[in-house]
Amino acid sequence: MRKKIVAGNWKMNTTVAEGVELAKGIVAKVNEISKGVTLVVAPPFTHLASVAEVLKDSPVCLSAQNCADQPKGAFTGEVSAEMLKSVGCCYTILGHSERRQYYGETSAKLVKKIALALENGLKVIYCVGEKHEDRSMGNHFDVVSSQISEVLFDLTPEQMKHVVIAYEPVWAIGTGVTATSEQAQEIHAFIRETIAAHFGEKVAEDTTILYGGSCKPSNAKELFACPDIDGGLIGGASLKADDFIAIAQAW
Ligand code: 13P
């Protein structure tokens, strides 16, 4: 059975002290959301140990925003999947469009990263999504289909149980422009069909597919009511505990 998830991607925001306060604010209100909804927070690497401490007796899960494409060794500045597991992460986000765009994240690198994350017992929130020009040329299905086939199709059905897909159209990220629920549902259904065609109906039915891109309390309800939208990956609105919780109350 697929899960309902609301995940907060804090990106490069908050100091450690602010992050700890934010996590405390979320934990304090977690009993205000339905038991069937999983909350995940993804602070920067520097905050993980302190935030893990805040989350430790709560149902809120810890995620990283990225991991290295190598297991260990002389890779200055990198953080391995094993390290993330050891600090208490359950998840890592991979393939975020900001990493694809600014840090040269390629499909080949993402294949390695996902393998290492899964080997180390992390679940993966794998991000896909088209740019504005792709959509205006009608190429969004092809772009998303390639992002899925190039990176996920060598996984086993068993491994896919640990992969969540986040559809985040680049034109909706941090812009205040949200995909309409029709646009989002259409491509979420397409993602599920793409998974079904390769891995079978059962895997596709069980795959959690999140929407991300200017999702906020005022539009979450309409988006999450769509049959193929299983929750959200939230940027800006995840930096306020009240907004993040309000989004998770959208069902
Ligand atoms: P915003 O919610 O700020 O648009 O960011 C979405 C996002 O990129 C989450 O990963």
Tab-separated table of N, CA and C and ligand atoms in Angstrom, residues 7-9 11 93 96-98 127 168 172-176 212-216 233-238, ligand 1:
chain	number	residue	atom	x	y	z
A	7	ALA	N	6.668	15.946	2.867
A	7	ALA	CA	8.095	16.077	3.168
A	7	ALA	C	8.510	17.536	3.016
A	8	GLY	N	9.302	18.021	3.955
A	8	GLY	CA	9.780	19.400	3.910
A	8	GLY	C	11.235	19.445	3.490
A	9	ASN	N	11.485	20.061	2.346
A	9	ASN	CA	12.858	20.240	1.880
A	9	ASN	C	13.301	21.650	2.290
A	11	LYS	N	16.120	22.982	2.005
A	11	LYS	CA	17.154	23.536	1.109
A	11	LYS	C	18.262	24.183	1.951
A	93	ILE	N	16.628	12.791	-0.259
A	93	ILE	CA	16.139	13.321	-1.536
A	93	ILE	C	17.274	13.129	-2.544
A	96	HIS	N	17.092	16.351	-7.133
A	96	HIS	CA	16.336	17.608	-7.114
A	96	HIS	C	16.746	18.472	-8.307
A	97	SER	N	15.810	19.196	-8.875
A	97	SER	CA	16.130	19.976	-10.085
A	97	SER	C	17.212	21.017	-9.819
A	98	GLU	N	17.288	21.513	-8.571
A	98	GLU	CA	18.359	22.494	-8.278
A	98	GLU	C	19.722	21.821	-8.348
A	127	CYS	N	13.449	12.961	-7.407
A	127	CYS	CA	12.733	14.091	-8.017
A	127	CYS	C	12.836	14.084	-9.546
A	168	GLU	N	8.230	17.502	-9.570
A	168	GLU	CA	8.375	18.933	-9.276
A	168	GLU	C	8.665	19.680	-10.577
A	172	ALA	N	7.454	25.648	-11.396
A	172	ALA	CA	6.587	25.883	-10.228
A	172	ALA	C	7.393	25.999	-8.933
A	173	ILE	N	8.696	25.727	-8.993
A	173	ILE	CA	9.492	25.703	-7.760
A	173	ILE	C	9.867	27.121	-7.347
A	174	GLY	N	9.394	27.501	-6.178
A	174	GLY	CA	9.744	28.808	-5.616
A	174	GLY	C	9.215	29.990	-6.403
A	175	THR	N	8.288	29.750	-7.315
A	175	THR	CA	7.802	30.837	-8.176
A	175	THR	C	6.430	31.341	-7.739
A	176	GLY	N	5.767	30.594	-6.880
A	176	GLY	CA	4.389	30.945	-6.514
A	176	GLY	C	3.386	30.441	-7.544
A	212	GLY	N	5.502	18.602	-5.950
A	212	GLY	CA	6.253	19.712	-5.355
A	212	GLY	C	6.295	20.895	-6.293
A	213	GLY	N	6.263	22.093	-5.720
A	213	GLY	CA	6.328	23.319	-6.521
A	213	GLY	C	5.250	24.280	-6.069
A	214	SER	N	5.656	25.209	-5.167
A	214	SER	CA	4.725	26.220	-4.645
A	214	SER	C	3.477	25.602	-4.012
A	215	CYS	N	3.663	24.457	-3.381
A	215	CYS	CA	2.563	23.839	-2.641
A	215	CYS	C	2.464	24.529	-1.284
A	216	LYS	N	1.275	24.895	-0.901
A	216	LYS	CA	1.072	25.629	0.353
A	216	LYS	C	-0.284	25.249	0.944
A	233	LEU	N	6.130	17.441	-1.697
A	233	LEU	CA	7.501	17.796	-1.304
A	233	LEU	C	7.504	19.325	-1.279
A	234	ILE	N	7.696	19.856	-0.080
A	234	ILE	CA	7.411	21.260	0.162
A	234	ILE	C	8.713	22.014	0.413
A	235	GLY	N	8.909	23.122	-0.281
A	235	GLY	CA	10.086	23.958	-0.036
A	235	GLY	C	9.735	25.075	0.922
A	236	GLY	N	9.494	26.262	0.381
A	236	GLY	CA	9.264	27.469	1.187
A	236	GLY	C	8.299	27.280	2.354
A	237	ALA	N	7.170	26.648	2.082
A	237	ALA	CA	6.137	26.523	3.133
A	237	ALA	C	6.520	25.512	4.217
A	238	SER	N	7.622	24.786	4.024
A	238	SER	CA	8.036	23.837	5.077
A	238	SER	C	8.897	24.525	6.125
B	1	13P	P1	8.771	25.459	-3.185
B	1	13P	O1	7.707	24.746	-2.341
B	1	13P	O2	9.466	26.526	-2.432
B	1	13P	O3	8.244	25.857	-4.498
B	1	13P	O4	9.903	24.331	-3.461
B	1	13P	C1	9.535	23.097	-3.918
B	1	13P	C2	10.736	22.214	-3.880
B	1	13P	O5	11.670	22.403	-4.634
B	1	13P	C3	10.762	21.149	-2.891
B	1	13P	O6	11.810	20.263	-3.131
